[in-house]
Short mmCIF file of C-alpha atoms in Angstrom, two decimals:
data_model
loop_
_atom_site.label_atom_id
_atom_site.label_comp_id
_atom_site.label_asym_id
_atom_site.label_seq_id
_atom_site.Cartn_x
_atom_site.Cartn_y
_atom_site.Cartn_z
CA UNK X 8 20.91 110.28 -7.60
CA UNK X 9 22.07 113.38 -9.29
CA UNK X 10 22.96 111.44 -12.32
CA UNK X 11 25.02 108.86 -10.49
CA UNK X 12 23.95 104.78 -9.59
CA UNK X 13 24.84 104.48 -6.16
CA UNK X 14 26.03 100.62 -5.79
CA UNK X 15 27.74 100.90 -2.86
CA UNK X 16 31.03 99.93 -4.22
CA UNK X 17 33.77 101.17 -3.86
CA UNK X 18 36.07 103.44 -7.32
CA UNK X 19 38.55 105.53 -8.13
CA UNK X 20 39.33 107.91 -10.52
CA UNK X 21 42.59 108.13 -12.44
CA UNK X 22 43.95 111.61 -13.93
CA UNK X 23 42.23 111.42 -17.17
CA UNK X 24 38.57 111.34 -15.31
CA UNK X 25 37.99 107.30 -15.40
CA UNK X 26 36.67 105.33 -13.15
CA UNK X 27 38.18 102.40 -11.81
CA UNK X 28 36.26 99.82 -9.51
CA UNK X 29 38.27 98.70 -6.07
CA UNK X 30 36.22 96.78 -3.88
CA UNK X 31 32.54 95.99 -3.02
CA UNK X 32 31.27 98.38 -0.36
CA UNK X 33 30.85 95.32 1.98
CA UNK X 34 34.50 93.80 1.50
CA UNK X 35 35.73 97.38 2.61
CA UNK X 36 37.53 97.31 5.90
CA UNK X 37 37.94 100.54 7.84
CA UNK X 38 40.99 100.32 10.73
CA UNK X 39 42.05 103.29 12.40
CA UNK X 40 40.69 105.41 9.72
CA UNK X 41 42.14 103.37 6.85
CA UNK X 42 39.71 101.73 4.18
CA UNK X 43 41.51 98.60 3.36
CA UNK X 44 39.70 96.58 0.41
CA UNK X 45 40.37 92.85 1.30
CA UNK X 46 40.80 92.05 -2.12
CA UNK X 47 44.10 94.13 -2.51
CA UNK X 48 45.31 92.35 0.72
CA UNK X 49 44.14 88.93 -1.17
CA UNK X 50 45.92 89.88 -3.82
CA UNK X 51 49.62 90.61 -1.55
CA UNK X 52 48.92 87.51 0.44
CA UNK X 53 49.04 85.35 -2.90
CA UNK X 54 52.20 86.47 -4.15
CA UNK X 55 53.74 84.57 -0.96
CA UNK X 56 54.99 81.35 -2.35
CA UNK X 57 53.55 79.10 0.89
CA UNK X 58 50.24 80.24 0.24
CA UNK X 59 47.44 78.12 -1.87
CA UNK X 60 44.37 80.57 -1.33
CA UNK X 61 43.14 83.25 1.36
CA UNK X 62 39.76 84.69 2.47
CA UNK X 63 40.73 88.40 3.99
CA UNK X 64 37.58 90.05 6.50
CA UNK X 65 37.49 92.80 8.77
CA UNK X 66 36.58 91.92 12.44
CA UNK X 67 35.14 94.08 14.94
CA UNK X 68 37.51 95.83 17.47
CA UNK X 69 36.74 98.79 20.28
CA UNK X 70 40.26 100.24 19.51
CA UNK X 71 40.81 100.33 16.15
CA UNK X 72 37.29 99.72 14.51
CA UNK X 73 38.12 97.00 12.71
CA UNK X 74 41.03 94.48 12.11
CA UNK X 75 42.21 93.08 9.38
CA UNK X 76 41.61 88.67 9.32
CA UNK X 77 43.48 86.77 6.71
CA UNK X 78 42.08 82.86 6.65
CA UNK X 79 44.52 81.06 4.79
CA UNK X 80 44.83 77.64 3.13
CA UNK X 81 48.83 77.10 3.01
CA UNK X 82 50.27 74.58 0.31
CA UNK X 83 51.88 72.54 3.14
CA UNK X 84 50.09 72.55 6.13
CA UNK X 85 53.19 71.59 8.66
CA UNK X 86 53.67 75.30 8.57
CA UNK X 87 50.41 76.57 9.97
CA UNK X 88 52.51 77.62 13.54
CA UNK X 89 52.62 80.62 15.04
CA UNK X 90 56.37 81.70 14.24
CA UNK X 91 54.75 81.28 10.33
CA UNK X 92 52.06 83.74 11.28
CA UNK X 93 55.18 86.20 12.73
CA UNK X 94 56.80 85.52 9.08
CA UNK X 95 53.68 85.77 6.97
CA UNK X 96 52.98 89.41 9.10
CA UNK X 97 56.43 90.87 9.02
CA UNK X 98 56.80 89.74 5.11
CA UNK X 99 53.63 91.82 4.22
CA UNK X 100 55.00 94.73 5.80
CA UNK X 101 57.69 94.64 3.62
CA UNK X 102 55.75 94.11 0.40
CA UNK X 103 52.97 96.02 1.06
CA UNK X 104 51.46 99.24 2.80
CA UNK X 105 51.76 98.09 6.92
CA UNK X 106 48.89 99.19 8.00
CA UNK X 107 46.99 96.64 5.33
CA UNK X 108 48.77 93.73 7.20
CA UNK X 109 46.61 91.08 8.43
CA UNK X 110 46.73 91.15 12.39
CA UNK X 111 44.65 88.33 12.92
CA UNK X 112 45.57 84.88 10.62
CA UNK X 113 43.87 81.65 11.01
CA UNK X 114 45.29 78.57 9.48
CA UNK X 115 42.48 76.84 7.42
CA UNK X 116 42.05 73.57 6.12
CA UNK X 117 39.88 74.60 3.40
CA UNK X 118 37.62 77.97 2.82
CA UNK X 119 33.94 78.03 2.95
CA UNK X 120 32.37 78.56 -0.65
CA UNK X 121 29.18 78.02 -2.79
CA UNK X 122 28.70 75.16 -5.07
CA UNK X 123 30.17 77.36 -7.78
CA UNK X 124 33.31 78.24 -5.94
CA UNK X 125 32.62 81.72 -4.50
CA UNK X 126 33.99 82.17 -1.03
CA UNK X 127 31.57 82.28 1.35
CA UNK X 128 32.76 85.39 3.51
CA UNK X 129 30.31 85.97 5.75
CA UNK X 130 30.81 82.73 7.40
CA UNK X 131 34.78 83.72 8.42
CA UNK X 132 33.28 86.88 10.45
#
């Protein structure tokens, strides 16, 4: 279209006129008017040193549109409580942007995925 392939993902473009890809169009989470690319809160949420691996998803909601849901495979599961979900919230805040912060988390055992290892997202929503 007008020289352009329209993928549906999601860029941006630095100073110099380059493009640089953020997120597929479908992993893109819009809450309260923010796009949030679940892959950038993946990203945060594996720099805490209790976590093994995370699946992030947006989940419908009438107030804000959607919210962000953080499934999470912790390294040591005798910390899957709720005062841990209070820790792993207020932590990202500090890290990261706030309004990125997951405000739903479940505690998972494992995460859904393909024989090849791909995460199988659409079975968290």
């Amino acid at each position: 279209e007008n020289g352009w392939n329209i993928t549906g993902d999601i860029f941006r473009q630095d100073e110099d006129g380059y493009f640089w890809f953020v997120a597929r169009g479908d992993d893109m989470i819009i809450s309260s008017g923010y796009n949030i690319a679940a892959i950038e809160v993946e990203s945060v949420l594996l720099t805490h040193k209790d976590i093994q691996e995370c699946a992030v998803v947006g989940l419908p909601d009438e107030e804000r549109g959607m919210l962000v849901c953080a499934h999470i495979v912790l390294k040591e599961n005798n910390k899957a409580t709720d005062e841990f979900k209070s820790h792993i919230q207020l932590w990202f805040k500090e890290v990261a942007a706030p309004y990125k912060y997951p405000r739903i988390i479940y505690f998972v055992d494992e995460l859904p995925k393909t024989e090849t290892g791909k995460v199988q997202r659409f079975k968290l929503k």
